[in-house]
PDB file of C-alpha atoms in Angstrom:
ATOM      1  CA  UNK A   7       0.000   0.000   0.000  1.00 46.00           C
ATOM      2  CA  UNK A   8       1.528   3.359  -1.059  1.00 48.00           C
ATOM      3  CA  UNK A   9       1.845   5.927   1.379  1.00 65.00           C
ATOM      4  CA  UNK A  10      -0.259   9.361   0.930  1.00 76.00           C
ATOM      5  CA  UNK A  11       2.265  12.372  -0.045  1.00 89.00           C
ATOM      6  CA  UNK A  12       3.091  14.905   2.889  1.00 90.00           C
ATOM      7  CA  UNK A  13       1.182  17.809   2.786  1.00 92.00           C
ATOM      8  CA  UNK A  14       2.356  21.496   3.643  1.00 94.00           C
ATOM      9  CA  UNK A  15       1.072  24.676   3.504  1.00 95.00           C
ATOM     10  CA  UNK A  16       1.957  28.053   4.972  1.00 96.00           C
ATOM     11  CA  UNK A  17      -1.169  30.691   5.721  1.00 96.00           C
ATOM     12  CA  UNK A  18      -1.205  33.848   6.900  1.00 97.00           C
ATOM     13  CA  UNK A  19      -4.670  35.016   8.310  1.00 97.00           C
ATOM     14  CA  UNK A  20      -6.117  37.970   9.787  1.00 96.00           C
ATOM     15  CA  UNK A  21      -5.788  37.917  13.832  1.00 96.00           C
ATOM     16  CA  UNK A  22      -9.379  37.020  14.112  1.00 92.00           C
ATOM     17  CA  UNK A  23     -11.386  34.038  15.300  1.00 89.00           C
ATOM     18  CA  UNK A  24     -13.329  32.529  12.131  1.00 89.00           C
ATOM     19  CA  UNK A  25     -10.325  33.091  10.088  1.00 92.00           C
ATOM     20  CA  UNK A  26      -8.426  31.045  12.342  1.00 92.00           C
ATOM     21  CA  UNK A  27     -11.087  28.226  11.790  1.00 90.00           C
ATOM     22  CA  UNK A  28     -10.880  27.751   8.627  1.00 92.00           C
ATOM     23  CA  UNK A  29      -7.332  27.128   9.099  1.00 94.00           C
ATOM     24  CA  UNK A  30      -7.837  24.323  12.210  1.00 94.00           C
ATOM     25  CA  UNK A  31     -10.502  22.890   9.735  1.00 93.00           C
ATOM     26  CA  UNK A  32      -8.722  22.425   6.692  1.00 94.00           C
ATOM     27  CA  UNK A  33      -5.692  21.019   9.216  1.00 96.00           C
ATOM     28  CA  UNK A  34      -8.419  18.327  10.979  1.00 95.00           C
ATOM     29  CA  UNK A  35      -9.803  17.687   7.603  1.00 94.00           C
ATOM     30  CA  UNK A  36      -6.295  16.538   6.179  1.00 95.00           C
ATOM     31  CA  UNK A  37      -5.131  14.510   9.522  1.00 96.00           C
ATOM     32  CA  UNK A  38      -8.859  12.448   9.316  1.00 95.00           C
ATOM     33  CA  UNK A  39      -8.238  11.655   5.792  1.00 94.00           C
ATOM     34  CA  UNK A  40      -5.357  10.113   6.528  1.00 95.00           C
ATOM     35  CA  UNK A  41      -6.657   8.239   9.267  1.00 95.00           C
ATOM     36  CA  UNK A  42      -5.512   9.572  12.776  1.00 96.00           C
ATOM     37  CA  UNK A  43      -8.037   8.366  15.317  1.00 96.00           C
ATOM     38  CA  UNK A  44     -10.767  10.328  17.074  1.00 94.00           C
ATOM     39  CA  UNK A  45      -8.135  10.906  19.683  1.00 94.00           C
ATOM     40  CA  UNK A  46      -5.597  12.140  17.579  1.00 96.00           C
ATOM     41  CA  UNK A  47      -7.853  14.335  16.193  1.00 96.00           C
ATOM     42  CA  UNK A  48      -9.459  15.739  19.486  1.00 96.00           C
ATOM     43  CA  UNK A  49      -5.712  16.283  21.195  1.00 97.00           C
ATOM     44  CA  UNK A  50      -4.721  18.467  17.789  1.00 97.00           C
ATOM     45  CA  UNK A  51      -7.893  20.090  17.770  1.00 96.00           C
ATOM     46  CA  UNK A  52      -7.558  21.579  21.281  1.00 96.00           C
ATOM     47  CA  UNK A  53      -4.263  22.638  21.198  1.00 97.00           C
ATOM     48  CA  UNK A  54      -4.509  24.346  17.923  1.00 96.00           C
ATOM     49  CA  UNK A  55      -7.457  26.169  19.717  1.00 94.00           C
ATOM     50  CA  UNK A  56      -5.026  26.845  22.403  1.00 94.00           C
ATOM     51  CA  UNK A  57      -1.968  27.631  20.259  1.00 96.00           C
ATOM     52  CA  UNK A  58      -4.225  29.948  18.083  1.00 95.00           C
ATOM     53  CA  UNK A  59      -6.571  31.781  20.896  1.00 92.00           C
ATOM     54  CA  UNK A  60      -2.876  32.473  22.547  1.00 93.00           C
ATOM     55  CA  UNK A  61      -1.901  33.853  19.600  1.00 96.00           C
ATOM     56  CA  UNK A  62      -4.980  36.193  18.984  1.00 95.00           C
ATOM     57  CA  UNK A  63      -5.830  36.929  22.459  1.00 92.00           C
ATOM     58  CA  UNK A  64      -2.088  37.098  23.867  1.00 94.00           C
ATOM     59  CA  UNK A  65       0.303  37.677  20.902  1.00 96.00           C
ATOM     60  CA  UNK A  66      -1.515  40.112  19.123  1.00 97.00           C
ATOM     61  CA  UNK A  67      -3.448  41.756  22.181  1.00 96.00           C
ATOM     62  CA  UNK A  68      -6.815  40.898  19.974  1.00 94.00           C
ATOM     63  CA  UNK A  69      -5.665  43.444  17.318  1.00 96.00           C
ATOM     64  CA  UNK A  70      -7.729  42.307  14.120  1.00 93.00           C
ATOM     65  CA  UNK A  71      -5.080  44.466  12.015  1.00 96.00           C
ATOM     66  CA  UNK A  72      -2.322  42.011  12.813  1.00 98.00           C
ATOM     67  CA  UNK A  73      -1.594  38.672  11.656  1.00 98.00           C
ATOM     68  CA  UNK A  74      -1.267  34.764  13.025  1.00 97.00           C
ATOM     69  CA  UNK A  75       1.245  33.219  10.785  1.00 98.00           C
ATOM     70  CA  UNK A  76       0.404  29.033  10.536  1.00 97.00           C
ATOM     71  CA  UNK A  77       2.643  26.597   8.686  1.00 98.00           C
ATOM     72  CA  UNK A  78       1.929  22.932   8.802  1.00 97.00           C
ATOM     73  CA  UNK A  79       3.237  20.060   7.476  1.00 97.00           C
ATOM     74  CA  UNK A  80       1.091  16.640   7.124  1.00 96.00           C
ATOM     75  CA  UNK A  81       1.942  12.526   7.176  1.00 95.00           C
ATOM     76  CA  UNK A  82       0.925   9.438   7.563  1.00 94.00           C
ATOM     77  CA  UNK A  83       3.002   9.466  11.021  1.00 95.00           C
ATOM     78  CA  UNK A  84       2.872  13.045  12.398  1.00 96.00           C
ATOM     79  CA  UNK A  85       1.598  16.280  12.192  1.00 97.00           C
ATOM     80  CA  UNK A  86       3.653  19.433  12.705  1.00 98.00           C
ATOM     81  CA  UNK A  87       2.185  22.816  12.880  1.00 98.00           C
ATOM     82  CA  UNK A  88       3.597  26.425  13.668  1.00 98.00           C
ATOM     83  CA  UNK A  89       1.721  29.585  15.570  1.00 98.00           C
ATOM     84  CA  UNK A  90       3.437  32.454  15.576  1.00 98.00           C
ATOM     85  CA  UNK A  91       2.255  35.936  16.048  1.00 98.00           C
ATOM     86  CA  UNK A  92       3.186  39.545  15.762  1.00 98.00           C
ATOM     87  CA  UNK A  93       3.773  40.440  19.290  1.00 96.00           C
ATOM     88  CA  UNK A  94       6.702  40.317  21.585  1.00 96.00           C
ATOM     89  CA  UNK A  95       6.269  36.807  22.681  1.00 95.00           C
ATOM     90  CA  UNK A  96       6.843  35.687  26.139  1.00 93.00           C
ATOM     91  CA  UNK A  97       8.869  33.238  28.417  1.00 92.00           C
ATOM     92  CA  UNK A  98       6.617  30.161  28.612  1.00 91.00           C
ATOM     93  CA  UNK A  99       8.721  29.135  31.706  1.00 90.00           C
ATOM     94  CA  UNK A 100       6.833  31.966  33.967  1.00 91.00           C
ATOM     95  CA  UNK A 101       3.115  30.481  33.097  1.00 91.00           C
ATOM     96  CA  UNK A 102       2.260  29.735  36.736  1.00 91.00           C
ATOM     97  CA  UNK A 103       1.270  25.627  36.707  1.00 92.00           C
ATOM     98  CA  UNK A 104      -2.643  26.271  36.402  1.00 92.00           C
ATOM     99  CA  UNK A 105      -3.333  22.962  38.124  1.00 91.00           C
ATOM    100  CA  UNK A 106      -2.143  24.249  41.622  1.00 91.00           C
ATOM    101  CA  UNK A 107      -5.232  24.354  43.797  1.00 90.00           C
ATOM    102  CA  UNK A 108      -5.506  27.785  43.757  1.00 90.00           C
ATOM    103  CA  UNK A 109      -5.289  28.339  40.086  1.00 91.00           C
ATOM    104  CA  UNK A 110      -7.698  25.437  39.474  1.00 90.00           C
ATOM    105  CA  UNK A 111     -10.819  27.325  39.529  1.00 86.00           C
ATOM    106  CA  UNK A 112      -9.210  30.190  36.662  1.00 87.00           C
ATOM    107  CA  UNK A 113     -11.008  30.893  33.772  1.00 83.00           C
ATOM    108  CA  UNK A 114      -7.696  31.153  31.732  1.00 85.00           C
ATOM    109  CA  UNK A 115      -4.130  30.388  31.824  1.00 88.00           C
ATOM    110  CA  UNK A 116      -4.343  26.795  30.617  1.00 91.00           C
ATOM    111  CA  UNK A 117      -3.238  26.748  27.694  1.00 91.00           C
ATOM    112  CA  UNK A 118       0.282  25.664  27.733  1.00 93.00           C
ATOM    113  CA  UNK A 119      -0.470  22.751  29.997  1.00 94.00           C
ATOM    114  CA  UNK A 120      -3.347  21.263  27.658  1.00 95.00           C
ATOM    115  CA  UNK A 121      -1.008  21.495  24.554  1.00 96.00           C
ATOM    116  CA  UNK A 122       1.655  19.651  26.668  1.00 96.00           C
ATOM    117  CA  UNK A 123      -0.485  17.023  28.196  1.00 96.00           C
ATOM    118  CA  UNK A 124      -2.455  16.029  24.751  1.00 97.00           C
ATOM    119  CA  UNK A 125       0.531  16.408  22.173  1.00 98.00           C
ATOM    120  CA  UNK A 126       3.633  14.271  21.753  1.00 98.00           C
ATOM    121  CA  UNK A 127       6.200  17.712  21.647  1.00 98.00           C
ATOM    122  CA  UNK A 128       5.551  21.711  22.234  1.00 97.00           C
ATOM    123  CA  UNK A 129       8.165  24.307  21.812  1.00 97.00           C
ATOM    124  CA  UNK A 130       8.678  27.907  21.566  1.00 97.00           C
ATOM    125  CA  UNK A 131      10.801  29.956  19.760  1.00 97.00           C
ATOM    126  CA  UNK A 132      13.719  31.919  21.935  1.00 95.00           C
ATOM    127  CA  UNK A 133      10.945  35.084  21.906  1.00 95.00           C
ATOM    128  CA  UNK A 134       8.393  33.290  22.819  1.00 96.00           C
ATOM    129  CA  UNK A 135       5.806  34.306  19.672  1.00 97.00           C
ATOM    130  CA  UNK A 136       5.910  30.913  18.052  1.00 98.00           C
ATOM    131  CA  UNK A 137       5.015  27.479  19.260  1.00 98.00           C
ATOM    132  CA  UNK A 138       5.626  24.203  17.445  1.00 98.00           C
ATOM    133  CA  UNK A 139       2.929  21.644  17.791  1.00 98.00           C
ATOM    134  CA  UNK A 140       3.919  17.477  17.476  1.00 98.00           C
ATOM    135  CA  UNK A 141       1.355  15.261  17.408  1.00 98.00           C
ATOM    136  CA  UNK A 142       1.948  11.659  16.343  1.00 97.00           C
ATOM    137  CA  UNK A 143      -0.283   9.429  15.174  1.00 95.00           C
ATOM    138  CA  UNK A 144      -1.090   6.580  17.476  1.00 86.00           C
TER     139      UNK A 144
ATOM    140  CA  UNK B   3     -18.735   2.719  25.955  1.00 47.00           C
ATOM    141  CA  UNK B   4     -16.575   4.245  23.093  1.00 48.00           C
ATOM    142  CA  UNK B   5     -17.637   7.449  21.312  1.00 53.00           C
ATOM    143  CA  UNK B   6     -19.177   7.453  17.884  1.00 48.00           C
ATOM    144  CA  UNK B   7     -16.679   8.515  15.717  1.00 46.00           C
ATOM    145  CA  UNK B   8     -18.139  12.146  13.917  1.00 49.00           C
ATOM    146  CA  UNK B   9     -15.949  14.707  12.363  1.00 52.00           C
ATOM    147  CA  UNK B  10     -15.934  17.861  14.039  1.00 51.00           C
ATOM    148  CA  UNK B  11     -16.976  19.650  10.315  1.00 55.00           C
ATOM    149  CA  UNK B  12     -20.570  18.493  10.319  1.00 58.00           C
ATOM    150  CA  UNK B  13     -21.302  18.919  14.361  1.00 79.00           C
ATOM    151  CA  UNK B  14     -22.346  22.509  14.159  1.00 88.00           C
ATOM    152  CA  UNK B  15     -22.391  23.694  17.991  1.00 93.00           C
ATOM    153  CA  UNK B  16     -25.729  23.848  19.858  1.00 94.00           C
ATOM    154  CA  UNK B  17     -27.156  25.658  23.293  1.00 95.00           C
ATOM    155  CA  UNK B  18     -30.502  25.277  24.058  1.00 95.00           C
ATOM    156  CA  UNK B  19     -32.084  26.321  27.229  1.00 96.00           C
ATOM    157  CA  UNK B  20     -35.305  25.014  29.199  1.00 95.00           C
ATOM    158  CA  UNK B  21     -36.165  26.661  32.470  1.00 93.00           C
ATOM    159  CA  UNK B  22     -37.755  23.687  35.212  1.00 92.00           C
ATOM    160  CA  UNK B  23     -38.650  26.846  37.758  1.00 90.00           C
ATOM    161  CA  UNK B  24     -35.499  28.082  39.302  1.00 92.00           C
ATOM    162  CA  UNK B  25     -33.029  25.359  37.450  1.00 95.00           C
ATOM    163  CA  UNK B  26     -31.933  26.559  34.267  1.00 96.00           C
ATOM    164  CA  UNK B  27     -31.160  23.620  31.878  1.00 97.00           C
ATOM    165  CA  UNK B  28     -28.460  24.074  29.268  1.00 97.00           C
ATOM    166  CA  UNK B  29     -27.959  21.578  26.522  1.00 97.00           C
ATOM    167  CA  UNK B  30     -24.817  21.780  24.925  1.00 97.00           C
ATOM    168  CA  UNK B  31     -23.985  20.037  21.686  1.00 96.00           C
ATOM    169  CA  UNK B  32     -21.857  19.398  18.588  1.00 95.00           C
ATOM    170  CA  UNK B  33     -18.254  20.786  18.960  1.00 93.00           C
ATOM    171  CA  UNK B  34     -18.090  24.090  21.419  1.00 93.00           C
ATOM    172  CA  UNK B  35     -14.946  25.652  18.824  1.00 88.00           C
ATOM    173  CA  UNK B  36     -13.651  28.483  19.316  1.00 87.00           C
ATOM    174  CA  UNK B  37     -15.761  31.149  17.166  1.00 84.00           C
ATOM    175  CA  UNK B  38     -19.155  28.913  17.566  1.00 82.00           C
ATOM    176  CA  UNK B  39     -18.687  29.391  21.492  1.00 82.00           C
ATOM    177  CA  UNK B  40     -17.609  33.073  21.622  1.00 79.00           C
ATOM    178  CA  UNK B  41     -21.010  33.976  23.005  1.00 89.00           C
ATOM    179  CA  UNK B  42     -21.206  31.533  25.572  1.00 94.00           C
ATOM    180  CA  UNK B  43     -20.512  33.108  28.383  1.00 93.00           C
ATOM    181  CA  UNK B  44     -22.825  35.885  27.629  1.00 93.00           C
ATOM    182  CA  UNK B  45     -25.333  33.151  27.307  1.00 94.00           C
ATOM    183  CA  UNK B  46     -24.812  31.698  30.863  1.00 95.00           C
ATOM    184  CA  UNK B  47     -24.355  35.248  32.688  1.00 95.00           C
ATOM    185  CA  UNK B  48     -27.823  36.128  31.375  1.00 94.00           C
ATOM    186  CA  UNK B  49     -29.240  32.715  32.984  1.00 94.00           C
ATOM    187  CA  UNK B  50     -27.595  32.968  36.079  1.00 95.00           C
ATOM    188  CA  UNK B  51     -28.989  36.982  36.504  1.00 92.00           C
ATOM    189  CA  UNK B  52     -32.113  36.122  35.253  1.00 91.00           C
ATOM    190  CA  UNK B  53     -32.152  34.639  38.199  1.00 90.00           C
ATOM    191  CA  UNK B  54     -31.618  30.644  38.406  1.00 92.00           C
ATOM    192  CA  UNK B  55     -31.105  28.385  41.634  1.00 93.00           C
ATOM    193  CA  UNK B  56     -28.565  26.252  39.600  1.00 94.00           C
ATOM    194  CA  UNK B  57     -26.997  25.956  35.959  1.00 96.00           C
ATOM    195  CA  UNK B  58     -27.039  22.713  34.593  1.00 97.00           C
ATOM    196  CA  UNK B  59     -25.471  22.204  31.441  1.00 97.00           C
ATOM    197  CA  UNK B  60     -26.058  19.263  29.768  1.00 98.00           C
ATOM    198  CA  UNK B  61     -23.102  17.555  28.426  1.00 98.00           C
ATOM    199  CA  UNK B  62     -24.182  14.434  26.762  1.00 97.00           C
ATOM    200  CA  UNK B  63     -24.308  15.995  23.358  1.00 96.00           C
ATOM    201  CA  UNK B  64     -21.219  17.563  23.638  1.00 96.00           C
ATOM    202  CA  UNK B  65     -18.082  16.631  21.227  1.00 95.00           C
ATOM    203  CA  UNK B  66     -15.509  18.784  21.715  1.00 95.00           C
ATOM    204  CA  UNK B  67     -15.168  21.891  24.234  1.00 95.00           C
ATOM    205  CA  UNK B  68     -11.884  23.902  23.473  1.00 91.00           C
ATOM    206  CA  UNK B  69     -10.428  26.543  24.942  1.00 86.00           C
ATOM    207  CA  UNK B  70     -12.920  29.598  24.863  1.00 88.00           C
ATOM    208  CA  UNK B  71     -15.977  27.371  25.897  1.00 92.00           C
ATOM    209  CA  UNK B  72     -14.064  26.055  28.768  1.00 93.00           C
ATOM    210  CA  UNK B  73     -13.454  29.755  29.999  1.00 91.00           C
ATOM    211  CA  UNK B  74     -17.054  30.587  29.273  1.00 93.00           C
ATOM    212  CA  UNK B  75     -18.036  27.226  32.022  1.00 95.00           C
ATOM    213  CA  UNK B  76     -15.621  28.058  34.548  1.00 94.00           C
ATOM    214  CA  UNK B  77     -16.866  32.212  34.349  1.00 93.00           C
ATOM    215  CA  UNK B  78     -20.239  31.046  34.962  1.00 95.00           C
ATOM    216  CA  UNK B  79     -19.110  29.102  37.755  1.00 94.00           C
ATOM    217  CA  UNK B  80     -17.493  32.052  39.224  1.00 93.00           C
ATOM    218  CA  UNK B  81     -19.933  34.397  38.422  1.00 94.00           C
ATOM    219  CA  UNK B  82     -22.595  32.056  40.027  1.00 93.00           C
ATOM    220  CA  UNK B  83     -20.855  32.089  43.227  1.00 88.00           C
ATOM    221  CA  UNK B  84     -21.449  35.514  43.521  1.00 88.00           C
ATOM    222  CA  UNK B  85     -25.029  34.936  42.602  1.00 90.00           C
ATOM    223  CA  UNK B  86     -25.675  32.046  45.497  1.00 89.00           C
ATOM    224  CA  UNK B  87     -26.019  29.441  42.931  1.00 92.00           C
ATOM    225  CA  UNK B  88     -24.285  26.679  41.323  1.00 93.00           C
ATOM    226  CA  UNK B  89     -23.356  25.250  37.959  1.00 95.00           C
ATOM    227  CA  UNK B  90     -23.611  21.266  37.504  1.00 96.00           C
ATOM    228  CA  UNK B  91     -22.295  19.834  34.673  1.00 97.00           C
ATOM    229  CA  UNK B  92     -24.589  16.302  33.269  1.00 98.00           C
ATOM    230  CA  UNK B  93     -22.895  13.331  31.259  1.00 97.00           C
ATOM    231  CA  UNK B  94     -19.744  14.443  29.226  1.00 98.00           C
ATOM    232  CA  UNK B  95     -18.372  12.195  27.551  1.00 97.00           C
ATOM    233  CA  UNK B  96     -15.147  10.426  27.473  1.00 96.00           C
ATOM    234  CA  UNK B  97     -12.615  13.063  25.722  1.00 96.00           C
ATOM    235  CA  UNK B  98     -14.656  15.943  27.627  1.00 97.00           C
ATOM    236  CA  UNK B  99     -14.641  14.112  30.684  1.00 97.00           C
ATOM    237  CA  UNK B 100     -10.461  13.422  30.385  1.00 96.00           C
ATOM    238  CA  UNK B 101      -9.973  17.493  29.540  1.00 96.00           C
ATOM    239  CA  UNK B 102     -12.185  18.437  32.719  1.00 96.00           C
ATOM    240  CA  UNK B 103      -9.834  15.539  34.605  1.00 96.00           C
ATOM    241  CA  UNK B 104      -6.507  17.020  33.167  1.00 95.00           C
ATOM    242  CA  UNK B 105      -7.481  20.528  34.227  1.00 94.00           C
ATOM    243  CA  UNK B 106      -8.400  19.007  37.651  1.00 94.00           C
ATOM    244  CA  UNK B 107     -11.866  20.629  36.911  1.00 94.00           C
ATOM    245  CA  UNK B 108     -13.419  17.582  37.804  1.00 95.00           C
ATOM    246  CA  UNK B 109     -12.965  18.871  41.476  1.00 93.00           C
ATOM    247  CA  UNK B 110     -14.284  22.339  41.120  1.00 92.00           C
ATOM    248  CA  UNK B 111     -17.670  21.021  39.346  1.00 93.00           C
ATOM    249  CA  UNK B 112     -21.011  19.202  40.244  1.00 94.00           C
ATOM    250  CA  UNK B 113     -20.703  16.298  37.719  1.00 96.00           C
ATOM    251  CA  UNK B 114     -23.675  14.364  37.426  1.00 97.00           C
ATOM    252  CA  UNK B 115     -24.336  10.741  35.441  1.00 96.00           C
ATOM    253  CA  UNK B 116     -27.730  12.027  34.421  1.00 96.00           C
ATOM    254  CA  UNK B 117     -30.027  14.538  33.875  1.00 95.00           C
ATOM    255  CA  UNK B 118     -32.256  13.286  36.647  1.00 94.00           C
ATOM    256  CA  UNK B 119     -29.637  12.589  39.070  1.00 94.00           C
ATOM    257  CA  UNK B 120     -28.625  16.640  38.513  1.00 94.00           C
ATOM    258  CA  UNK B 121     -32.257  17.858  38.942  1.00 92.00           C
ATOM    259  CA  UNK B 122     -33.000  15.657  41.865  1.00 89.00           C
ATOM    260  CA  UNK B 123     -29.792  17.406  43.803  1.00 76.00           C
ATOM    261  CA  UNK B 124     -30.838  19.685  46.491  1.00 53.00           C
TER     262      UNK B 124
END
């Protein structure tokens, strides 16, 4: 059986919302044609959410006039994708563990964690403004 | 019991609410993405001013719940606190069940098997 070819795209999108969907649909769409399992596809879908909303809401301080840059790149074994944003980034060490009893009952700040518990790799970029997102298929 | 397998594409996200006197009921379905669920909060602060004894959102439905819906549950939560009532969440399924786990969630919320067993809590 012959393998599918790699897929990989760069976007760049508008720092809003429902152009960010598209983007995390056309991603999901390519990773269930290929066959990743429901998990798989659940665990990419909500740290893309993540990666993205950071992006938007963090990054670019909501500021529809900037830009969320996404680059992904599609196989039959793993998925890599790329977030990066137009703001000054961050040091990802300093996120305060949101699980901590006190933190717990937050509305935000759990971002970071979720991509790290559901993917196989996360990085960031020495700025902090772009993450890298491994997820491999199971 | 495992999940039906459904692509996100085709499960459009639902709310729909039916008041049972001072319980609001909440049915959430499809996949709670991140532009479908913007309003959500919004949604839930009305309920709990309107006013309600308890929020109970119905889970059962429910495929995925990223990022902004999960804010939009745990606001309500706070913002009921304030209010002197309480959110209780019915039936999520596996995935949604592991992400309220992961968070440690699970500790901060009512979580009920069934509808019944929710409404029947005093």
């Amino acid at each position: 059986m012959s393998l599918e070819q790699p897929l990989s795209q760069q976007v760049v999108i508008p720092s809003d919302l429902c152009a960010a969907r598209q983007v995390e649909d056309c991603i999901i769409r390519e990773i269930e044609s290929r066959g990743y399992d429901a998990q798989c596809v659940f665990a990419l879908r909500l740290a893309l959410e993540e990666a993205i909303v950071n992006a938007h809401k963090h990054g670019n301080a909501g500021d529809p006039d900037k830009r969320i840059f996404v680059s992904y790149e599609v196989n039959d074994r793993r998925v890599v994708v790329r977030v990066r944003d137009e703001g000054d980034g961050f040091c990802p060490a300093r996120i305060p563990d949101p699980t901590v009893p006190d933190r717990v009952p937050l509305p935000s700040g759990r971002g970071i964690m979720l991509m790290r518990a559901y993917l196989d790799e996360v990085t960031f970029n020495e700025s902090g403004n772009e993450v890298q997102l491994v997820k491999e298929k199971s | 019991m495992p999940e039906p397998s459904r692509s996100f594409h085709d499960d459009v996200f639902r709310v729909d609410v039916d008041h049972r006197g001072q319980v609001a009921v909440v049915r959430l379905a499809g996949s709670a993405n991140m532009d479908d669920s913007a309003g959500l909060k919004e949604e839930l602060f009305e309920l709990i001013d309107s006013p309600v004894e308890r929020l109970v959102l119905d889970m059962t439905e429910l495929d995925f719940l990223g990022s902004v819906g999960l804010g939009a549950i745990i606001a309500a939560h706070l913002q009921c606190r304030h209010a002197n009532c309480s959110v209780h969440l019915v039936g999520p399924r596996p995935k949604v069940r592991e992400l309220l786990q992961v968070t440690r969630l699970d500790k901060v919320f009512f979580i009920h098997e069934s509808l019944d067993q929710a409404l029947a809590t005093a």
